[in-house]
Amino acid sequence: MDTKKLKTAVIGEIDSRRHQLRELSLKIHSNPELGFHEVKAADWLTQYLEENGFPIERGICELPTAFRGSYGQGKPAIAILAEYDALPDLGHACGHNLIAASAVGAGVAAKSAIDRFGGSVLVIGTPAEELYGGKVIMADRGAFDNFDIAMMVHPGTHNTATTEALACQALEVEFFGKAAHAAARPEAGINALEAMLQSFAAINSLRQHIKAKARIHGIITDGGQVANVVPAHSAGTFLVRAEDDAYLNELKQRVLNCFIGAATASGARLEYKWSNVCYAPLRNNLTLAQLFRQNMQSLGRQMPLSDPSKGFGSTDIGNVSQLVPSIHPFVAIAPEEVVTHSPQFALAAASEAGSKGLLDAAKALAMTVVDLVANPEIVVKVKDEFAGK
Ligand SMILES: [Zn+2]
Ligand SMILES: [Zn+2]
């Protein structure tokens, strides 16, 4: 069977499973589970894969809701990544239910390509994308070391084959001052809230003079208890983001200097901690993105390689993309004015457009697997690009 016929077969396979895949995505959507607690979702997904001939390892990387399903043994080893965590209060407002169903659908449909040409397809369950960077932990624990390629598709409001995602690290800060009666003895107090407010002012000044794509943003999580006591304690959480690791490191020190300066000025003592999880920027493999794009376009969905008007955040596949040639395209399931992480996007993730996005994503992923296993020279090209050759 040639590549073209195999792609037609793969599309037919996903079409014949469209009710099952939609049901799977809706079941996850109506049972939202937070990061590292995606017990039901991991069960349903692994069960589906197992019923369709994928041996499963559960709880890989010492993460109970992570899993690995594999079909075939050979090279290239192509990983399709599934996410399935939800957001607090908002449920599946990032549409990870669709990522999950498209990943298992693509894996199962790609079996015929593996049977015909060899290689292996792996569906990797990666928990806790939203809050804890599950893939960062999995990457550190070697989960992606033996793969040749990693792919996933995220739902969004634009179709794009590449994604811009920034390096990102979180900072927890606390100021310790001294309580005093705010009117009777203000001179006896050291105001920890003022230290925090000065830090914000210093960061706002800094922001005028940083690179265009860098981001610094934070919240106050403790600003005192009552207005007539000088706050003895304040706390906040900040995120620092940059286009690359080198600039992130530079910026981290400059942000920290804002807090150190405020501590000196106010007399409050500063304590801080950088998060253990550091998101790496996303390296898009353009050879892979072009293949995916062509497959998506053959399904009738126009897909630019990139969309400069699209905003950027950070994602834990960034860390995977530093180890293995990767892509993280977006498939539009809602109009442009709907933002992700909103109740409207949660509705879209259970809509007809959501299902269409899931099926197109599964098809284009499986078709890309066909291209890769049928054309070893393309895999070489993908790897050469990754190696900077
Ligand atoms: Zn997401
Ligand atoms: Zn999200």
Short mmCIF file of C-alpha atoms and ligand atoms in Angstrom, two decimals:
data_model
loop_
_atom_site.label_atom_id
_atom_site.label_comp_id
_atom_site.label_asym_id
_atom_site.label_seq_id
_atom_site.Cartn_x
_atom_site.Cartn_y
_atom_site.Cartn_z
CA MET A 1 0.00 0.00 0.00
CA ASP A 2 1.45 3.36 -0.91
CA THR A 3 1.52 6.42 1.35
CA LYS A 4 -1.52 8.02 -0.25
CA LYS A 5 -3.71 4.94 0.19
CA LEU A 6 -2.45 4.50 3.73
CA LYS A 7 -3.39 8.08 4.56
CA THR A 8 -6.87 7.50 3.16
CA ALA A 9 -7.14 4.39 5.34
CA VAL A 10 -5.98 6.32 8.40
CA ILE A 11 -8.60 9.04 7.78
CA GLY A 12 -11.27 6.34 7.38
CA GLU A 13 -10.16 4.70 10.62
CA ILE A 14 -10.58 7.94 12.57
CA ASP A 15 -13.92 8.68 10.91
CA SER A 16 -15.17 5.24 11.91
CA ARG A 17 -14.17 5.99 15.52
CA ARG A 18 -15.55 9.52 15.60
CA HIS A 19 -18.38 8.71 18.01
CA GLN A 20 -16.05 6.88 20.41
CA LEU A 21 -13.47 9.67 20.34
CA ARG A 22 -16.07 12.36 20.82
CA GLU A 23 -17.60 10.44 23.72
CA LEU A 24 -14.17 10.00 25.31
CA SER A 25 -13.46 13.73 25.05
CA LEU A 26 -16.89 14.66 26.45
CA LYS A 27 -16.52 12.23 29.33
CA ILE A 28 -13.21 13.87 30.31
CA HIS A 29 -14.78 17.30 29.76
CA SER A 30 -17.65 16.61 32.14
CA ASN A 31 -15.34 15.11 34.78
CA PRO A 32 -12.65 17.80 35.07
CA GLU A 33 -9.69 16.77 37.21
CA LEU A 34 -6.81 18.99 38.33
CA GLY A 35 -3.14 18.30 37.62
CA PHE A 36 -1.81 15.02 39.09
CA HIS A 37 -5.36 14.02 40.05
CA GLU A 38 -6.48 13.00 36.55
CA VAL A 39 -7.32 9.49 37.71
CA LYS A 40 -10.49 8.99 35.68
CA ALA A 41 -9.08 10.51 32.51
CA ALA A 42 -5.90 8.40 32.71
CA ASP A 43 -8.06 5.29 33.29
CA TRP A 44 -10.35 5.95 30.33
CA LEU A 45 -7.49 6.78 27.98
CA THR A 46 -5.33 3.79 28.91
CA GLN A 47 -8.36 1.50 28.71
CA TYR A 48 -9.12 2.73 25.19
CA LEU A 49 -5.52 2.22 24.11
CA GLU A 50 -5.34 -1.21 25.71
CA GLU A 51 -8.54 -2.35 24.02
CA ASN A 52 -6.94 -1.31 20.75
CA GLY A 53 -3.72 -3.26 21.05
CA PHE A 54 -1.43 -0.88 22.96
CA PRO A 55 0.41 -2.42 25.93
CA ILE A 56 0.28 0.16 28.74
CA GLU A 57 2.66 1.17 31.51
CA ARG A 58 0.84 3.19 34.13
CA GLY A 59 2.35 5.59 36.64
CA ILE A 60 5.59 6.12 34.67
CA CYS A 61 8.16 8.60 36.05
CA GLU A 62 6.67 7.98 39.50
CA LEU A 63 3.65 10.05 38.53
CA PRO A 64 0.47 8.03 39.15
CA THR A 65 -1.54 9.63 36.32
CA ALA A 66 1.24 9.53 33.71
CA PHE A 67 1.26 6.62 31.27
CA ARG A 68 2.89 5.19 28.21
CA GLY A 69 1.12 3.15 25.53
CA SER A 70 3.21 1.67 22.75
CA TYR A 71 2.66 -0.05 19.45
CA GLY A 72 5.59 -1.53 17.53
CA GLN A 73 9.19 -1.75 18.65
CA GLY A 74 11.29 -0.21 15.92
CA LYS A 75 12.66 3.12 14.86
CA PRO A 76 11.62 5.80 14.32
CA ALA A 77 9.91 5.98 17.73
CA ILE A 78 7.23 8.63 17.41
CA ALA A 79 5.57 9.96 20.55
CA ILE A 80 2.15 11.55 20.54
CA LEU A 81 1.58 13.45 23.74
CA ALA A 82 -1.75 13.59 25.56
CA GLU A 83 -2.75 16.19 28.15
CA TYR A 84 -5.90 15.79 30.22
CA ASP A 85 -5.76 18.12 33.21
CA ALA A 86 -8.37 20.82 33.85
CA LEU A 87 -8.29 24.25 35.51
CA PRO A 88 -9.59 25.14 38.96
CA ASP A 89 -13.22 26.40 38.76
CA LEU A 90 -13.17 26.65 34.95
CA GLY A 91 -12.96 22.94 34.11
CA HIS A 92 -11.69 22.14 30.62
CA ALA A 93 -11.21 25.78 29.64
CA CYS A 94 -7.95 24.90 27.88
CA GLY A 95 -9.56 22.02 25.94
CA HIS A 96 -7.14 19.33 27.13
CA ASN A 97 -9.99 16.82 26.79
CA LEU A 98 -9.60 17.31 23.02
CA ILE A 99 -5.81 16.91 23.17
CA ALA A 100 -6.31 13.60 24.99
CA ALA A 101 -8.86 12.16 22.56
CA SER A 102 -6.92 13.30 19.48
CA ALA A 103 -3.74 11.69 20.82
CA VAL A 104 -5.29 8.27 21.42
CA GLY A 105 -7.25 8.48 18.15
CA ALA A 106 -4.06 9.28 16.22
CA GLY A 107 -2.12 6.52 17.97
CA VAL A 108 -4.70 3.85 17.20
CA ALA A 109 -5.13 5.00 13.58
CA ALA A 110 -1.35 5.02 13.04
CA LYS A 111 -1.12 1.28 13.80
CA SER A 112 -1.62 0.36 10.14
CA ALA A 113 1.36 2.55 9.17
CA ILE A 114 3.56 0.79 11.76
CA ASP A 115 2.34 -2.63 10.50
CA ARG A 116 3.24 -1.66 6.96
CA PHE A 117 6.55 0.22 7.39
CA GLY A 118 7.85 -0.60 10.88
CA GLY A 119 8.80 1.94 13.52
CA SER A 120 6.75 2.53 16.64
CA VAL A 121 4.09 4.92 17.83
CA LEU A 122 3.78 5.79 21.50
CA VAL A 123 0.98 7.64 23.21
CA ILE A 124 2.43 9.33 26.28
CA GLY A 125 0.07 10.52 28.98
CA THR A 126 1.53 13.74 30.40
CA PRO A 127 -0.36 15.02 33.45
CA ALA A 128 -0.52 18.45 35.07
CA GLU A 129 0.37 20.75 32.18
CA GLU A 130 -1.45 23.73 33.67
CA LEU A 131 -0.18 23.98 37.20
CA TYR A 132 2.91 21.90 37.73
CA GLY A 133 4.64 21.36 34.39
CA GLY A 134 4.25 17.56 34.30
CA LYS A 135 6.37 17.25 31.15
CA VAL A 136 9.22 19.18 32.79
CA ILE A 137 9.34 16.55 35.53
CA MET A 138 8.92 13.71 33.02
CA ALA A 139 11.68 15.15 30.82
CA ASP A 140 14.01 15.33 33.85
CA ARG A 141 13.18 11.72 34.64
CA GLY A 142 14.08 10.52 31.15
CA ALA A 143 10.59 9.90 29.73
CA PHE A 144 11.48 11.34 26.32
CA ASP A 145 15.08 10.14 26.00
CA ASN A 146 14.50 7.36 23.50
CA PHE A 147 12.11 9.07 21.12
CA ASP A 148 12.91 10.39 17.68
CA ILE A 149 9.95 12.75 17.42
CA ALA A 150 7.25 14.19 19.71
CA MET A 151 3.97 15.74 18.57
CA MET A 152 0.72 17.01 20.02
CA VAL A 153 -2.04 19.38 18.93
CA HIS A 154 -3.61 21.99 21.19
CA PRO A 155 -7.05 23.53 20.58
CA GLY A 156 -7.20 27.29 20.26
CA THR A 157 -8.71 30.13 18.25
CA HIS A 158 -6.30 30.03 15.28
CA ASN A 159 -4.93 27.29 13.07
CA THR A 160 -1.14 27.42 13.20
CA ALA A 161 1.50 24.77 12.64
CA THR A 162 4.03 26.33 15.00
CA THR A 163 3.69 27.87 18.44
CA GLU A 164 5.71 30.50 20.17
CA ALA A 165 6.21 29.71 23.84
CA LEU A 166 8.50 31.47 26.29
CA ALA A 167 10.90 30.22 28.92
CA CYS A 168 9.24 30.79 32.29
CA GLN A 169 10.02 30.49 35.98
CA ALA A 170 7.93 31.34 39.02
CA LEU A 171 9.15 33.31 42.04
CA GLU A 172 7.61 33.24 45.51
CA VAL A 173 8.48 36.24 47.69
CA GLU A 174 7.76 37.21 51.27
CA PHE A 175 8.59 40.34 53.25
CA PHE A 176 8.83 40.24 57.04
CA GLY A 177 8.34 43.61 58.78
CA LYS A 178 7.14 44.59 62.23
CA ALA A 179 3.56 45.07 63.40
CA ALA A 180 2.55 48.26 65.22
CA HIS A 181 -0.55 50.40 65.76
CA ALA A 182 -0.91 52.12 62.40
CA ALA A 183 -2.05 55.43 63.94
CA ALA A 184 -0.75 55.50 67.53
CA ARG A 185 2.81 54.18 66.86
CA PRO A 186 3.46 54.06 63.09
CA GLU A 187 7.12 54.93 63.70
CA ALA A 188 7.53 51.62 65.55
CA GLY A 189 6.37 49.53 62.58
CA ILE A 190 8.11 48.10 59.52
CA ASN A 191 5.59 47.88 56.72
CA ALA A 192 5.88 44.63 54.77
CA LEU A 193 3.04 45.62 52.41
CA GLU A 194 4.84 48.83 51.41
CA ALA A 195 7.91 46.75 50.60
CA MET A 196 5.74 44.67 48.27
CA LEU A 197 4.18 47.76 46.66
CA GLN A 198 7.63 49.28 46.10
CA SER A 199 8.68 46.03 44.44
CA PHE A 200 5.73 46.32 42.05
CA ALA A 201 6.68 49.93 41.28
CA ALA A 202 10.30 48.93 40.63
CA ILE A 203 9.20 46.04 38.35
CA ASN A 204 6.83 48.37 36.48
CA SER A 205 9.81 50.69 35.83
CA LEU A 206 12.00 47.79 34.78
CA ARG A 207 9.36 46.62 32.31
CA GLN A 208 9.93 49.70 30.11
CA HIS A 209 13.46 48.53 29.38
CA ILE A 210 13.20 44.82 28.73
CA LYS A 211 13.02 42.93 25.42
CA ALA A 212 9.65 43.03 23.68
CA LYS A 213 8.64 39.42 24.24
CA ALA A 214 9.68 39.18 27.87
CA ARG A 215 6.93 39.21 30.48
CA ILE A 216 6.89 39.91 34.23
CA HIS A 217 3.64 39.65 36.14
CA GLY A 218 2.59 38.91 39.68
CA ILE A 219 -0.05 38.95 42.39
CA ILE A 220 -0.10 39.76 46.11
CA THR A 221 -1.21 36.77 48.13
CA ASP A 222 -0.88 38.43 51.54
CA GLY A 223 -1.11 42.17 52.09
CA GLY A 224 -1.92 42.34 55.79
CA GLN A 225 -4.97 41.56 57.88
CA VAL A 226 -6.53 44.81 59.14
CA ALA A 227 -6.03 48.45 58.23
CA ASN A 228 -5.13 49.65 61.72
CA VAL A 229 -2.10 47.36 62.06
CA VAL A 230 1.13 47.97 60.13
CA PRO A 231 1.40 44.76 58.06
CA ALA A 232 4.19 42.61 59.46
CA HIS A 233 4.03 40.16 56.56
CA SER A 234 3.37 40.28 52.86
CA ALA A 235 3.68 37.64 50.16
CA GLY A 236 3.39 37.42 46.40
CA THR A 237 3.87 35.13 43.43
CA PHE A 238 5.50 36.31 40.21
CA LEU A 239 6.21 34.82 36.82
CA VAL A 240 9.20 35.86 34.73
CA ARG A 241 9.19 34.89 31.05
CA ALA A 242 11.66 35.39 28.22
CA GLU A 243 12.36 34.22 24.71
CA ASP A 244 15.40 32.18 25.67
CA ASP A 245 17.09 30.77 28.75
CA ALA A 246 19.99 33.23 28.67
CA TYR A 247 17.69 36.25 28.76
CA LEU A 248 15.48 34.58 31.36
CA ASN A 249 18.50 34.24 33.66
CA GLU A 250 19.46 37.87 33.14
CA LEU A 251 15.91 39.04 33.77
CA LYS A 252 15.50 36.87 36.87
CA GLN A 253 18.37 38.72 38.55
CA ARG A 254 16.98 42.12 37.55
CA VAL A 255 13.55 41.21 38.95
CA LEU A 256 15.13 39.96 42.14
CA ASN A 257 17.00 43.27 42.45
CA CYS A 258 13.63 45.05 42.58
CA PHE A 259 12.72 43.08 45.71
CA ILE A 260 16.16 43.49 47.26
CA GLY A 261 15.96 47.25 46.70
CA ALA A 262 12.51 47.41 48.30
CA ALA A 263 13.75 45.39 51.26
CA THR A 264 16.63 47.82 51.76
CA ALA A 265 14.38 50.87 51.45
CA SER A 266 11.69 49.60 53.81
CA GLY A 267 13.77 47.70 56.31
CA ALA A 268 11.64 44.59 55.82
CA ARG A 269 13.44 41.28 55.48
CA LEU A 270 13.10 39.49 52.14
CA GLU A 271 12.77 35.75 51.62
CA TYR A 272 12.34 34.28 48.16
CA LYS A 273 12.29 30.99 46.31
CA TRP A 274 12.44 30.24 42.61
CA SER A 275 10.23 27.32 41.53
CA ASN A 276 11.92 23.99 40.88
CA VAL A 277 10.04 23.71 37.60
CA CYS A 278 11.46 25.94 34.89
CA TYR A 279 9.66 25.96 31.52
CA ALA A 280 11.99 25.96 28.54
CA PRO A 281 11.14 27.92 25.38
CA LEU A 282 9.51 25.91 22.60
CA ARG A 283 11.73 24.90 19.68
CA ASN A 284 9.47 24.26 16.70
CA ASN A 285 10.81 21.69 14.24
CA LEU A 286 9.90 23.36 10.94
CA THR A 287 10.36 20.22 8.81
CA LEU A 288 7.85 18.47 11.03
CA ALA A 289 5.55 21.51 11.15
CA GLN A 290 5.50 21.69 7.32
CA LEU A 291 4.52 18.02 7.07
CA PHE A 292 1.76 18.45 9.62
CA ARG A 293 0.57 21.60 7.87
CA GLN A 294 0.35 19.88 4.48
CA ASN A 295 -1.64 17.03 6.00
CA MET A 296 -4.00 19.42 7.77
CA GLN A 297 -4.47 21.44 4.56
CA SER A 298 -5.29 18.26 2.63
CA LEU A 299 -8.19 17.86 5.08
CA GLY A 300 -9.46 21.29 4.02
CA ARG A 301 -8.26 23.26 7.04
CA GLN A 302 -6.02 26.17 6.08
CA MET A 303 -3.07 26.34 8.40
CA PRO A 304 -0.35 29.00 8.22
CA LEU A 305 3.04 27.93 9.47
CA SER A 306 2.92 30.64 12.13
CA ASP A 307 0.60 33.45 13.06
CA PRO A 308 2.43 36.55 14.26
CA SER A 309 -0.80 38.04 15.63
CA LYS A 310 -1.18 35.18 18.07
CA GLY A 311 -0.24 35.76 21.70
CA PHE A 312 2.26 33.60 23.49
CA GLY A 313 2.52 31.99 26.90
CA SER A 314 4.61 29.10 28.08
CA THR A 315 4.06 25.36 27.89
CA ASP A 316 5.79 22.35 29.30
CA ILE A 317 6.31 20.78 25.86
CA GLY A 318 9.02 23.47 25.62
CA ASN A 319 11.22 21.18 27.74
CA VAL A 320 10.41 18.17 25.52
CA SER A 321 11.29 20.21 22.42
CA GLN A 322 14.80 20.82 23.80
CA LEU A 323 15.38 17.03 23.86
CA VAL A 324 13.46 15.71 20.84
CA PRO A 325 12.32 17.32 17.56
CA SER A 326 8.78 18.46 18.43
CA ILE A 327 5.71 20.28 17.21
CA HIS A 328 2.77 21.78 19.09
CA PRO A 329 0.36 23.14 16.45
CA PHE A 330 -2.94 24.81 17.29
CA VAL A 331 -6.28 23.86 15.80
CA ALA A 332 -9.05 26.46 15.92
CA ILE A 333 -12.22 25.40 17.74
CA ALA A 334 -13.59 28.86 18.62
CA PRO A 335 -13.67 32.34 17.06
CA GLU A 336 -10.84 34.76 17.67
CA GLU A 337 -12.66 36.80 20.31
CA VAL A 338 -12.97 33.80 22.63
CA VAL A 339 -9.94 33.54 24.89
CA THR A 340 -8.52 30.31 26.28
CA HIS A 341 -8.92 29.80 30.03
CA SER A 342 -12.40 31.34 29.87
CA PRO A 343 -15.87 29.80 30.42
CA GLN A 344 -16.57 30.36 26.69
CA PHE A 345 -13.56 28.28 25.72
CA ALA A 346 -14.70 25.51 28.09
CA LEU A 347 -17.99 25.47 26.16
CA ALA A 348 -16.12 25.34 22.85
CA ALA A 349 -14.15 22.33 24.11
CA ALA A 350 -17.44 20.39 24.26
CA SER A 351 -18.93 21.82 21.05
CA GLU A 352 -19.29 20.49 17.50
CA ALA A 353 -16.37 22.70 16.46
CA GLY A 354 -14.37 21.11 19.28
CA SER A 355 -15.14 17.62 17.96
CA LYS A 356 -14.22 18.69 14.43
CA GLY A 357 -10.92 20.05 15.75
CA LEU A 358 -10.25 16.82 17.62
CA LEU A 359 -10.89 14.66 14.53
CA ASP A 360 -8.82 16.87 12.22
CA ALA A 361 -5.99 16.90 14.75
CA ALA A 362 -6.08 13.10 15.12
CA LYS A 363 -6.11 12.64 11.34
CA ALA A 364 -3.27 15.07 10.64
CA LEU A 365 -1.16 13.54 13.45
CA ALA A 366 -1.71 10.00 12.14
CA MET A 367 -1.02 11.12 8.55
CA THR A 368 2.23 12.70 9.72
CA VAL A 369 3.17 9.37 11.32
CA VAL A 370 2.54 7.77 7.91
CA ASP A 371 4.90 10.28 6.25
CA LEU A 372 7.60 9.67 8.84
CA VAL A 373 7.60 5.87 8.87
CA ALA A 374 7.25 5.63 5.09
CA ASN A 375 10.08 8.11 4.37
CA PRO A 376 13.19 7.56 6.47
CA GLU A 377 14.87 10.46 4.65
CA ILE A 378 12.31 12.85 6.14
CA VAL A 379 13.19 11.63 9.63
CA VAL A 380 16.85 12.32 8.84
CA LYS A 381 15.88 15.83 7.71
CA VAL A 382 13.88 16.42 10.91
CA LYS A 383 16.84 15.29 13.01
CA ASP A 384 19.36 17.30 10.99
CA GLU A 385 17.29 20.42 11.57
CA PHE A 386 17.17 19.63 15.28
CA ALA A 387 20.95 19.17 15.37
CA GLY A 388 21.40 22.49 13.55
CA LYS A 389 23.00 20.86 10.49
ZN ZN B 1 -3.45 23.99 27.43
ZN ZN B 2 -3.94 26.20 29.52
#
